[in-house]
Coordinates of C-alpha atoms and ligand atoms in Angstrom, one line a residue:
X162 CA -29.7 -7.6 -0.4
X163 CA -29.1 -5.3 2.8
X164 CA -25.8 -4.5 2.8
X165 CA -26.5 -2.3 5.3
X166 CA -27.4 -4.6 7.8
X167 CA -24.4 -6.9 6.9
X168 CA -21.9 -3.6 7.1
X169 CA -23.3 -3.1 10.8
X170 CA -23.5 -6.8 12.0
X171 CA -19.8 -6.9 10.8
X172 CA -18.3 -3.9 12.1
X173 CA -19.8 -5.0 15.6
X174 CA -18.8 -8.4 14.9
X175 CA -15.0 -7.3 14.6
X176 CA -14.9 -4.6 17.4
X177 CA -15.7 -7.1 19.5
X178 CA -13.7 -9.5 19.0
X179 CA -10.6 -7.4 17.5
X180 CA -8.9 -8.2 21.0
X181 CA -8.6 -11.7 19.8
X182 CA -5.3 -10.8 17.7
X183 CA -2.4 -11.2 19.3
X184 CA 0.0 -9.3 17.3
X185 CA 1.0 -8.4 13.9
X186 CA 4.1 -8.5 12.7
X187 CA 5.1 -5.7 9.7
X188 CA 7.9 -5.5 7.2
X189 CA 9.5 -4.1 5.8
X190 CA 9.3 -0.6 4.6
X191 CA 8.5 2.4 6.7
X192 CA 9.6 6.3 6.0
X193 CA 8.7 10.4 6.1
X194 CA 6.5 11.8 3.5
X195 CA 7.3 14.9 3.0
X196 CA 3.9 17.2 1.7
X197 CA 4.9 20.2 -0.2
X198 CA 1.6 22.0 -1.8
X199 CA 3.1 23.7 -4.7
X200 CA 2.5 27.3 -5.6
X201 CA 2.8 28.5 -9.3
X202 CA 4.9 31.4 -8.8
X203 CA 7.0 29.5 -6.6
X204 CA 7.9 26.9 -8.8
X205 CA 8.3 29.0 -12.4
X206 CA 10.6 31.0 -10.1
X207 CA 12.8 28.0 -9.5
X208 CA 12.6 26.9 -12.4
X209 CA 14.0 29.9 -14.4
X210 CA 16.6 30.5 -11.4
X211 CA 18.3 27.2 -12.5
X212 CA 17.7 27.6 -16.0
X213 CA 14.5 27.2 -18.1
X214 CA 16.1 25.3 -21.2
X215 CA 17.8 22.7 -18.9
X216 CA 14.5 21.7 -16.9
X217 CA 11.7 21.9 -19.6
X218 CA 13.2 18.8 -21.2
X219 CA 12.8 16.5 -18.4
X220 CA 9.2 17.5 -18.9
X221 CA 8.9 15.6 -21.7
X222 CA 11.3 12.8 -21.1
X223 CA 11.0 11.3 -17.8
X224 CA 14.6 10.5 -16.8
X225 CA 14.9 7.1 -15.0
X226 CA 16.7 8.8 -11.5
X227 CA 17.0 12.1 -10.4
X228 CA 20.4 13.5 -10.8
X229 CA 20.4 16.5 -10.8
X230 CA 18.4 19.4 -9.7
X231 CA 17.0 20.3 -13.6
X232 CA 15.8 16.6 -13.3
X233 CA 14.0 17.0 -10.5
X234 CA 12.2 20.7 -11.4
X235 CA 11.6 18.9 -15.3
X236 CA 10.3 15.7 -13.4
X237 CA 7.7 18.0 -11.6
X238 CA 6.9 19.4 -14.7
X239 CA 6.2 16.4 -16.5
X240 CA 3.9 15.2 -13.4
X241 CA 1.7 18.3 -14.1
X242 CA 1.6 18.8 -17.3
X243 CA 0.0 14.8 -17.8
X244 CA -2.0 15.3 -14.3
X245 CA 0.0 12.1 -13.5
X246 CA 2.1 10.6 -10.5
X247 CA 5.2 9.7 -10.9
X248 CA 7.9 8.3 -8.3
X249 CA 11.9 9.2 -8.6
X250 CA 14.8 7.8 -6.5
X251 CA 16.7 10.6 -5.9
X252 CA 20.3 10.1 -6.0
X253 CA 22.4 13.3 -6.2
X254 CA 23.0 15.3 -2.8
X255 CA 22.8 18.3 -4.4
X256 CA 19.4 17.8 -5.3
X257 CA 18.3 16.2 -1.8
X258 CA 19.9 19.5 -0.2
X259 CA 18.0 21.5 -2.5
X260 CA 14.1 19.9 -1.3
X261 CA 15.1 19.5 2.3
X262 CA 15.8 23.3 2.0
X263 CA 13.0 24.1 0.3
X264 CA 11.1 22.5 2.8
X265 CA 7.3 21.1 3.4
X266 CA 4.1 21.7 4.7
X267 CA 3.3 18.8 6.2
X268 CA 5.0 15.4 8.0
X269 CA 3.4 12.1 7.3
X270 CA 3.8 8.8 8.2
X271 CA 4.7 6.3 4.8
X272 CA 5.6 3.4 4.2
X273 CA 2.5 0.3 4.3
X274 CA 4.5 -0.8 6.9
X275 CA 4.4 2.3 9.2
X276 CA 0.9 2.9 7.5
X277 CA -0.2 -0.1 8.8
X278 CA 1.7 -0.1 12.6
X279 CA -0.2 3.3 13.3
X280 CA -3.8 2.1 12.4
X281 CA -3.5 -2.0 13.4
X282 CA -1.3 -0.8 17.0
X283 CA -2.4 3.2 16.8
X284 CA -5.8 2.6 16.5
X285 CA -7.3 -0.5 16.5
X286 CA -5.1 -1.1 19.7
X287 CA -3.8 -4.5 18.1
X288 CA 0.0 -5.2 18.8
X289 CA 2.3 -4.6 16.0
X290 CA 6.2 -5.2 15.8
X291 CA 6.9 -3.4 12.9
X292 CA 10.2 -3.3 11.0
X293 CA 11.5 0.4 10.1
X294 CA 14.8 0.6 8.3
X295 CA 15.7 4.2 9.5
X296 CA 14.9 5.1 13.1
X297 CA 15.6 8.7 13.5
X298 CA 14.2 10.5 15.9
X299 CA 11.5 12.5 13.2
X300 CA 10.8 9.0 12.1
X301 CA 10.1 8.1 15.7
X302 CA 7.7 10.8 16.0
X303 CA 5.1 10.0 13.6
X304 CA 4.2 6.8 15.3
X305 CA 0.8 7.2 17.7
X306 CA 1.0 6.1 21.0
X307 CA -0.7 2.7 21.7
X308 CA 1.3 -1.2 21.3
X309 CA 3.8 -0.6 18.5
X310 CA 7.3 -2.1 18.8
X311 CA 10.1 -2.1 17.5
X312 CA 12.8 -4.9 18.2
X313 CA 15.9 -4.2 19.7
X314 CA 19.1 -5.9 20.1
X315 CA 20.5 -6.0 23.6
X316 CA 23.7 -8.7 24.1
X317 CA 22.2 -10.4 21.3
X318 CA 18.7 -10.5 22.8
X319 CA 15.5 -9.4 21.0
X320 CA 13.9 -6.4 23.6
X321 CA 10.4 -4.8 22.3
X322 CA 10.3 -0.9 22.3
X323 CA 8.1 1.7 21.1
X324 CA 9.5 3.5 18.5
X325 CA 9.9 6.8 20.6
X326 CA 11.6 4.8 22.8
X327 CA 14.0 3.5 20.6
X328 CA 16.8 6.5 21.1
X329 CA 18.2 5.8 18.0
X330 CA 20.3 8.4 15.7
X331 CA 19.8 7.2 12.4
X332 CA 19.2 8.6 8.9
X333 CA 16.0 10.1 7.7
X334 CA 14.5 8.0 4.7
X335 CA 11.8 11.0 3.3
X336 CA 9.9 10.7 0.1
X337 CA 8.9 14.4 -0.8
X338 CA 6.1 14.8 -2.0
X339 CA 4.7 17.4 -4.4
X340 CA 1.0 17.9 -4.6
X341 CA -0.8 19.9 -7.0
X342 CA -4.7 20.2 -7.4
X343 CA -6.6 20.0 -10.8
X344 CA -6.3 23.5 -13.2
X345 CA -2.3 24.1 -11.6
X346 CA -0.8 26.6 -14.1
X347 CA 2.6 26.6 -14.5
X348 CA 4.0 28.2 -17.2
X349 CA 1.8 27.2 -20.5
X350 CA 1.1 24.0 -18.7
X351 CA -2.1 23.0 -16.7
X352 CA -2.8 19.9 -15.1
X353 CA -5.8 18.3 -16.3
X354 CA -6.7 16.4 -13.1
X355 CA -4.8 17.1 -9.4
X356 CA -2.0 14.6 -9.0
X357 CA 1.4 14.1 -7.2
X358 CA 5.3 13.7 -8.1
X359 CA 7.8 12.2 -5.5
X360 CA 11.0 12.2 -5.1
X361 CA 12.8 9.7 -2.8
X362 CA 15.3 10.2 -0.9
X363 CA 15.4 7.5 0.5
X364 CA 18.9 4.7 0.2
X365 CA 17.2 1.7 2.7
X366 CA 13.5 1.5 1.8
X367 CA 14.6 1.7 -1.9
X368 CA 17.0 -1.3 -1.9
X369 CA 15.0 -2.9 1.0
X370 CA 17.6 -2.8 3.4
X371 CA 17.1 -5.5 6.6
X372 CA 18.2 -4.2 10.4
X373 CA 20.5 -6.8 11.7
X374 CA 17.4 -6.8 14.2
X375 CA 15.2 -9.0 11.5
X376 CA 18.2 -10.7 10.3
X377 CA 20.1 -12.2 13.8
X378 CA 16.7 -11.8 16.0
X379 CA 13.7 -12.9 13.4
X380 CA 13.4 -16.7 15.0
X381 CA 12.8 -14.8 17.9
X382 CA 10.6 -12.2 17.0
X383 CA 8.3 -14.7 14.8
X384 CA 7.5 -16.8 18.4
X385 CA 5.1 -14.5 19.7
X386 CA 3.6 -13.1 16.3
X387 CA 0.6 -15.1 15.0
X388 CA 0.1 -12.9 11.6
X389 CA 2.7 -11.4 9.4
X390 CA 2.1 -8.4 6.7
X391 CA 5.1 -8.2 4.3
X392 CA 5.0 -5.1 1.7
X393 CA 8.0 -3.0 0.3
X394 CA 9.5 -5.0 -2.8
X395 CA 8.1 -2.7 -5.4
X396 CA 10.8 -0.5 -5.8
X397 CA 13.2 -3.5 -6.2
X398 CA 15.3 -3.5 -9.5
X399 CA 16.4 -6.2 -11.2
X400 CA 20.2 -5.1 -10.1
X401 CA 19.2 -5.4 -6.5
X402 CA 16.6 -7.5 -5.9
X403 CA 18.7 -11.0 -5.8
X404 CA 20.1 -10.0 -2.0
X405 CA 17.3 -9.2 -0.1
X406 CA 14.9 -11.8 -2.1
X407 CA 17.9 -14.4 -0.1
X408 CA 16.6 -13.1 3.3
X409 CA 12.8 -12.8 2.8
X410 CA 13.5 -15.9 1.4
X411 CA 15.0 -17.3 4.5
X412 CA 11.9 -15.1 6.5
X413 CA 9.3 -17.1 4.6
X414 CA 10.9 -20.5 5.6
X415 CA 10.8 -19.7 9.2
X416 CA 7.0 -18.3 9.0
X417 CA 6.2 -21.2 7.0
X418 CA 7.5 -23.5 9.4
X419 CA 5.4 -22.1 12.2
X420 CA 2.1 -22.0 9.7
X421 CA 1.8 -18.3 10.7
X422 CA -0.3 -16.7 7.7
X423 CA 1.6 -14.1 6.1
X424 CA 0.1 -11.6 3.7
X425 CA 1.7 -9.5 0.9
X426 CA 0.2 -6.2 0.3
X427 CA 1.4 -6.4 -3.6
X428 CA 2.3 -2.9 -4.8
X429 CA 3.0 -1.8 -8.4
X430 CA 6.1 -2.4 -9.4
X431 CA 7.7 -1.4 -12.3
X432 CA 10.6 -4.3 -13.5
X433 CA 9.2 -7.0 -14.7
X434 CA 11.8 -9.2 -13.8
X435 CA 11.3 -8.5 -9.7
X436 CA 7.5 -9.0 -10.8
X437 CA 8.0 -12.5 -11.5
X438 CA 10.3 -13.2 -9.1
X439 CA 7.9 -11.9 -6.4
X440 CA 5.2 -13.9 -8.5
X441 CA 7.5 -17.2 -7.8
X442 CA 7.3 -16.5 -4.1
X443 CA 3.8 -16.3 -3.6
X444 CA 2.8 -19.3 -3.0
X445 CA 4.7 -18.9 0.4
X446 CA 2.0 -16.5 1.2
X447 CA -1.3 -17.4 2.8
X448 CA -2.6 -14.3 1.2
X449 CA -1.9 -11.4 -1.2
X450 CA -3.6 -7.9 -1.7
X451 CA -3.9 -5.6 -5.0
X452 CA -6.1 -3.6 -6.9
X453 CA -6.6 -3.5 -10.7
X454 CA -3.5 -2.1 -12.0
X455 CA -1.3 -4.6 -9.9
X456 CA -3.2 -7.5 -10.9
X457 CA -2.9 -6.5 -14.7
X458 CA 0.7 -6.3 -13.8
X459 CA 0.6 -9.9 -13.0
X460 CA -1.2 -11.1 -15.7
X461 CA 0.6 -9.6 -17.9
X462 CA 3.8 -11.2 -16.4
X463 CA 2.0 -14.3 -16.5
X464 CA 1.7 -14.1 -20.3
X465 CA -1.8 -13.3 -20.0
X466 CA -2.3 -10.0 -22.3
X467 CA -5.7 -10.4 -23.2
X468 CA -7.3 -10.7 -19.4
X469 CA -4.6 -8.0 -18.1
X470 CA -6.1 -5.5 -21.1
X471 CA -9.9 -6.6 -20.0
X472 CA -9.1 -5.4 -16.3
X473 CA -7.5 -2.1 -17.4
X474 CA -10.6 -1.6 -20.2
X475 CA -14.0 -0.6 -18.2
X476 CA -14.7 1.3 -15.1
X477 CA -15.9 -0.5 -12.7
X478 CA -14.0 -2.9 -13.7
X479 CA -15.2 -6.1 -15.2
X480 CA -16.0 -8.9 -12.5
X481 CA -15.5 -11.7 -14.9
X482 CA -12.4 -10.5 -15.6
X483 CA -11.1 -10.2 -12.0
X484 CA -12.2 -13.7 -11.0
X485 CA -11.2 -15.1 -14.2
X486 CA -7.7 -13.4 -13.5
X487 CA -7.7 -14.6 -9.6
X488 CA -8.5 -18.2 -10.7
X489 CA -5.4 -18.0 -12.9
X490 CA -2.9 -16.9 -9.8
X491 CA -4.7 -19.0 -7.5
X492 CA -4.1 -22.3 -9.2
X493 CA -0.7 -21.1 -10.7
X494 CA 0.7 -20.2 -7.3
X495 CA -1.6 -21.6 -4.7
X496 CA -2.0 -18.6 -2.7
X497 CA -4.6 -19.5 0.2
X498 CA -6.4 -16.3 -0.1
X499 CA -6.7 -13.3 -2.7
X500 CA -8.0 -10.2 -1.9
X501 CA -8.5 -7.5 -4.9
X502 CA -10.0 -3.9 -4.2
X503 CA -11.3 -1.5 -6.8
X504 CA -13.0 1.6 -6.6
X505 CA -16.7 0.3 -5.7
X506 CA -15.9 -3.3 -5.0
X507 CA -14.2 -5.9 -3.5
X508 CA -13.5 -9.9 -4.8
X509 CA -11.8 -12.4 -2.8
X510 CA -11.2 -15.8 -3.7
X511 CA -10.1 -18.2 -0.9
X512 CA -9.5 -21.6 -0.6
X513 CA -11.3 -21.8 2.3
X514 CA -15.3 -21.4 3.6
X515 CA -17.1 -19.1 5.4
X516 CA -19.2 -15.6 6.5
X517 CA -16.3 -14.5 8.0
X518 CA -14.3 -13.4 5.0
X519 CA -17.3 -11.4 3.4
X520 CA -17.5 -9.5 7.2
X521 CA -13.5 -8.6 7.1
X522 CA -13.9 -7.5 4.0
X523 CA -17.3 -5.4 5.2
X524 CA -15.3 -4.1 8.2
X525 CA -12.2 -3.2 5.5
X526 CA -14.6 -1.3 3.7
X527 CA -16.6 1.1 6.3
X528 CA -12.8 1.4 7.4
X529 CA -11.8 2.8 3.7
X530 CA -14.8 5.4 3.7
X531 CA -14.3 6.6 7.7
X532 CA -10.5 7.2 6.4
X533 CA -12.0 9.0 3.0
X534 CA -14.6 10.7 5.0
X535 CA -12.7 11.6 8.1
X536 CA -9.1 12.1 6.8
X537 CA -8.3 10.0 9.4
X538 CA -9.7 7.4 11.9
X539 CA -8.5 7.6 15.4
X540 CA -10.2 5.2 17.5
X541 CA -12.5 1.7 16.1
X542 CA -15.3 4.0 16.6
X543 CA -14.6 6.3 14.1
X544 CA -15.1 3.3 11.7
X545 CA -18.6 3.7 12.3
X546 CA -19.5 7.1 11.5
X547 CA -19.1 6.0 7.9
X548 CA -22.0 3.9 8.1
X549 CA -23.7 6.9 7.0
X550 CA -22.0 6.8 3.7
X551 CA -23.8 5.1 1.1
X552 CA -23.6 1.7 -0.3
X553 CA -22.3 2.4 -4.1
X554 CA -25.5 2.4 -6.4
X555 CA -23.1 1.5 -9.6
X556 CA -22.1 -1.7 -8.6
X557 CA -25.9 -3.0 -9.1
X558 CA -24.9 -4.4 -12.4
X559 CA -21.8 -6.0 -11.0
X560 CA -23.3 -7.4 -8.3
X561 CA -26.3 -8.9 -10.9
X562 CA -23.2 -10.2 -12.7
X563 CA -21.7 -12.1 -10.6
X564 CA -25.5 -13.6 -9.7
X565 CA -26.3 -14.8 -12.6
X566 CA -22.6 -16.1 -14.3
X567 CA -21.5 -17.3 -10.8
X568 CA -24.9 -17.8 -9.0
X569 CA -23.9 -15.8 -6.4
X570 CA -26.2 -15.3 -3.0
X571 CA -25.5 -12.5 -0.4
X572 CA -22.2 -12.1 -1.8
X573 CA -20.9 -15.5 -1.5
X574 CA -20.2 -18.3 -4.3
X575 CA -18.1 -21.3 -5.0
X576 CA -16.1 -21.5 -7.8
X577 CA -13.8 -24.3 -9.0
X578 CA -13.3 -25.4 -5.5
X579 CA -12.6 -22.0 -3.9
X580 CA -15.2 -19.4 -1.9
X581 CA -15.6 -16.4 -4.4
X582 CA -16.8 -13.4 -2.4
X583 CA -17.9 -10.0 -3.1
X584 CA -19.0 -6.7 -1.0
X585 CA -20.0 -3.6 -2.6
X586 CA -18.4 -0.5 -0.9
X587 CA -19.6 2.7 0.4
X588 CA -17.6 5.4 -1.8
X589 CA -17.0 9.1 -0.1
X590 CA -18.1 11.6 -3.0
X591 CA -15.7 14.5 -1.7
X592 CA -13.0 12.9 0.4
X593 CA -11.0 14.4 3.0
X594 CA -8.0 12.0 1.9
X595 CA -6.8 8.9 0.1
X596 CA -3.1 8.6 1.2
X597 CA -2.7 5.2 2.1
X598 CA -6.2 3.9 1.5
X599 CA -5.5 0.3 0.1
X600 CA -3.4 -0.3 2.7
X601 CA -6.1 0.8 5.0
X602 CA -8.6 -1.8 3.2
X603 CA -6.1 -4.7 3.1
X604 CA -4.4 -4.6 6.7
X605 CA -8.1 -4.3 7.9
X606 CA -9.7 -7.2 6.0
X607 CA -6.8 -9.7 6.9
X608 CA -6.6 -8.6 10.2
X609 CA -10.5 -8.8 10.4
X610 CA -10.8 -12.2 9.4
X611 CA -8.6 -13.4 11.9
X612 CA -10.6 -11.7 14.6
X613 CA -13.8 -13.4 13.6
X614 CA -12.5 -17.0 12.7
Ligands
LIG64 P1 -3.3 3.7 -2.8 O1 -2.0 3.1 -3.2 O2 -3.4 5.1 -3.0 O3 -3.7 3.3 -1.4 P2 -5.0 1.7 -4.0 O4 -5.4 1.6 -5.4 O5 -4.2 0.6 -3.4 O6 -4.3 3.1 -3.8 O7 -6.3 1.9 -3.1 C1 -7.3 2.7 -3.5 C2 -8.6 2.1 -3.1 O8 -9.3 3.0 -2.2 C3 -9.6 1.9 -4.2 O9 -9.5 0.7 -4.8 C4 -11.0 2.1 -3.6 O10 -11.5 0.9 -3.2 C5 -10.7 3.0 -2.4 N1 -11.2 4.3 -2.5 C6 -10.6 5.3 -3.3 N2 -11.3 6.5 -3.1 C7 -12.3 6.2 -2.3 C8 -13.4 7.0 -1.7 N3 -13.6 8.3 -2.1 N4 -14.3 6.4 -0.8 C9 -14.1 5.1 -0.5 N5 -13.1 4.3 -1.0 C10 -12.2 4.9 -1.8

């Protein structure tokens, strides 16, 4: 098979017709990431300022919230020490005073929803109205130029702004974020591989907090958006979640009325008991995005131990095991269209025929490596200067998998009634970045296949 060929005849096949999508809309979680690079000397500094003995046992016990600013030095600590990420709400002032003043390196963009409103309206040049919770004017700044809009209420009409145009006052939502790289010595600890540790400080993203905007104006704002992406319910609890699952609740009937397809980009999250309850909504969806971890998450939820064990067991990760596992949510919840990415490959089962979703999913992946390769992609045409980037020589034996249980041919199949389809990827060996990568791959290959249907 030339994936080669197929990579080029796809990424033509969307640039030219990527003008055919009207607009996107987004919701609902956009915020500031905060970079801070940590330095050793720094950080054992602080840490023996506020007191050794109270921060080195929150490296070993991870505490559920940070309360304090111990917790958050001992949090850090525990990040490193494993080489693994971790993700806090941050609750006490005194430790939010404490990282705003010790500052950062770098301003980022976060949320998948203002992820995906820069590169859909920033760069592809595809219209997004995007919902941010929080717009203050250093949230505002971080959006490109190009059609992204914000709704904004005007004697109760719905008006369309830019973000920058907004001149709202709000609160800033940042997630700090503290990088170290591989070897980081602190102390007598070293990080075995180079990892993160963030702390929220963030009250609306959190608790998925709704603008009156999307709850008074969303009829309105629906009428002239043909595609909805919905992400942001991962850090849902199962204290909080019952209020704002009423709303998306009522935004699902409305998009479900109007048959507009509406994606979830699924991202881990943590209580099982919003896990299920997002599971019972998704059959609402036309569509839903994850990788390996989050779809273990499911089947485990699900009751399916075994198959959630087998996707977490061998890297790459077994293909029998994914489509096995997509089967299972497709005919439990009757999702139109599932998407899963891995490192290497992409699946995607679909109720429906058809080239097109193997070429979205082409186009999502030479998008992935130009963002690995490049750090990041400003214009379509950087998606194609990863074309250079090999096609991932491991997957042969997946790819001969899938021929001979499924008898699949130039990465398509059918399977129990479905379209079961498969691209290898091309995988950056030293990447530039991978912040916000699978939102990269899913926004593109369900904005892709609408372009070429
Ligand atoms: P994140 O939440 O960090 O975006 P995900 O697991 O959702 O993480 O997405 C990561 C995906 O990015 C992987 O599944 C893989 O397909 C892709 N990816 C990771 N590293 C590279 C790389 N170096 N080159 C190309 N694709 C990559």
């Amino acid at each position: 098979m030339d994936w080669n060929a197929l990579y080029s005849s796809a990424f033509e096949g969307v640039r030219g017709r990527i003008g055919r999508v009207d607009r996107v809309l987004l919701a609902y979680n956009t915020n500031i990431d905060a970079i801070k690079y940590l330095d050793g000397r720094d950080l054992r500094e602080r840490v023996e300022k506020v007191g050794k003995d109270k921060v080195l046992r929150y490296s070993d016990d991870l505490p559920g919230r940070i309360e304090s600013v111990p917790q958050l030095l001992g949090s850090i600590l525990w990040s490193i020490k494993r080489g693994k990420a971790a993700e806090l709400f941050v609750e006490s002032c005194s430790a939010r005073f404490y990282m705003k003043h010790w500052g950062w390196d770098e301003l980022r963009m976060g949320g998948q929803v203002g992820i995906m409103a820069n590169l859909l309206g920033g760069v592809y040049g595809v219209p997004v109205i995007a919902h941010v919770p929080q717009l203050s004017r250093l949230q505002a700044s971080l959006f490109k130029d190009g059609p992204i809009y914000v709704p904004k209420l005007e004697d109760g009409k719905v008006k369309l702004v830019h973000p920058k145009g907004f001149a709202g006052d709000e609160e800033n939502c940042i997630h700090y974020i503290y990088e170290f790289p591989r070897g980081f010595r602190v102390f007598n600890f070293e990080a075995p591989r180079e990892n993160r540790f963030i702390g929220s400080a963030d009250d609306y993203n959190t608790t998925l907090f709704i603008r009156d905007e999307f709850r008074e104006g969303f009829d309105e704002i629906t009428k002239s958006s043909p595609l909805t992406i919905i992400s942001g319910l991962q850090a849902l609890t199962k204290e909080n979640y019952r209020e704002p699952f009423e709303i998306i609740r009522g935004h699902l009937d409305v998009l479900n009325e109007r048959e507009i397809p509406t994606h979830l980009e699924f991202a881990f999250t943590p209580d099982e008991t919003v896990r299920k309850a997002i599971l019972g909504l998704l059959g609402r969806f036309w569509s839903v995005g994850l990788n390996e971890v989050e779809l273990a998450s499911i089947m485990k939820v699900m009751g399916e131990k075994k198959l959630a064990e087998k996707l977490l067991a061998s890297d790459p990760v077994d293909p029998v095991a994914v489509t096995d596992a997509m089967l299972k949510l497709a005919e439990k919840t009757w999702v139109r269209r599932i998407h899963f990415h891995t490192y290497g490959y992409y699946l995607a089962l679909t109720d429906y025929r058809g080239e097109f979703v193997r070429n979205a999913l082409l186009f999502a992946a030479l998008a992935a490596a130009a963002k690995a390769k490049l750090g990041e992609i400003n214009s379509i045409d950087d998606v194609v200067k990863a074309m250079d980037v090999p096609v991932n020589e491991k997957i042969k034996p997946i790819e001969e998998v899938l021929s001979k249980v499924y008898g699949m041919e130039d990465g398509i199949t059918e399977l129990n009634g479905y379209q079961l389809t498969f691209v290898p990827t091309k995988i950056v060996e030293k990447p530039r970045s991978t912040v916000g990568i699978g939102d990269t791959i899913s926004s593109s290959a369900f904005m892709g296949e609408f372009a070429l249907r």
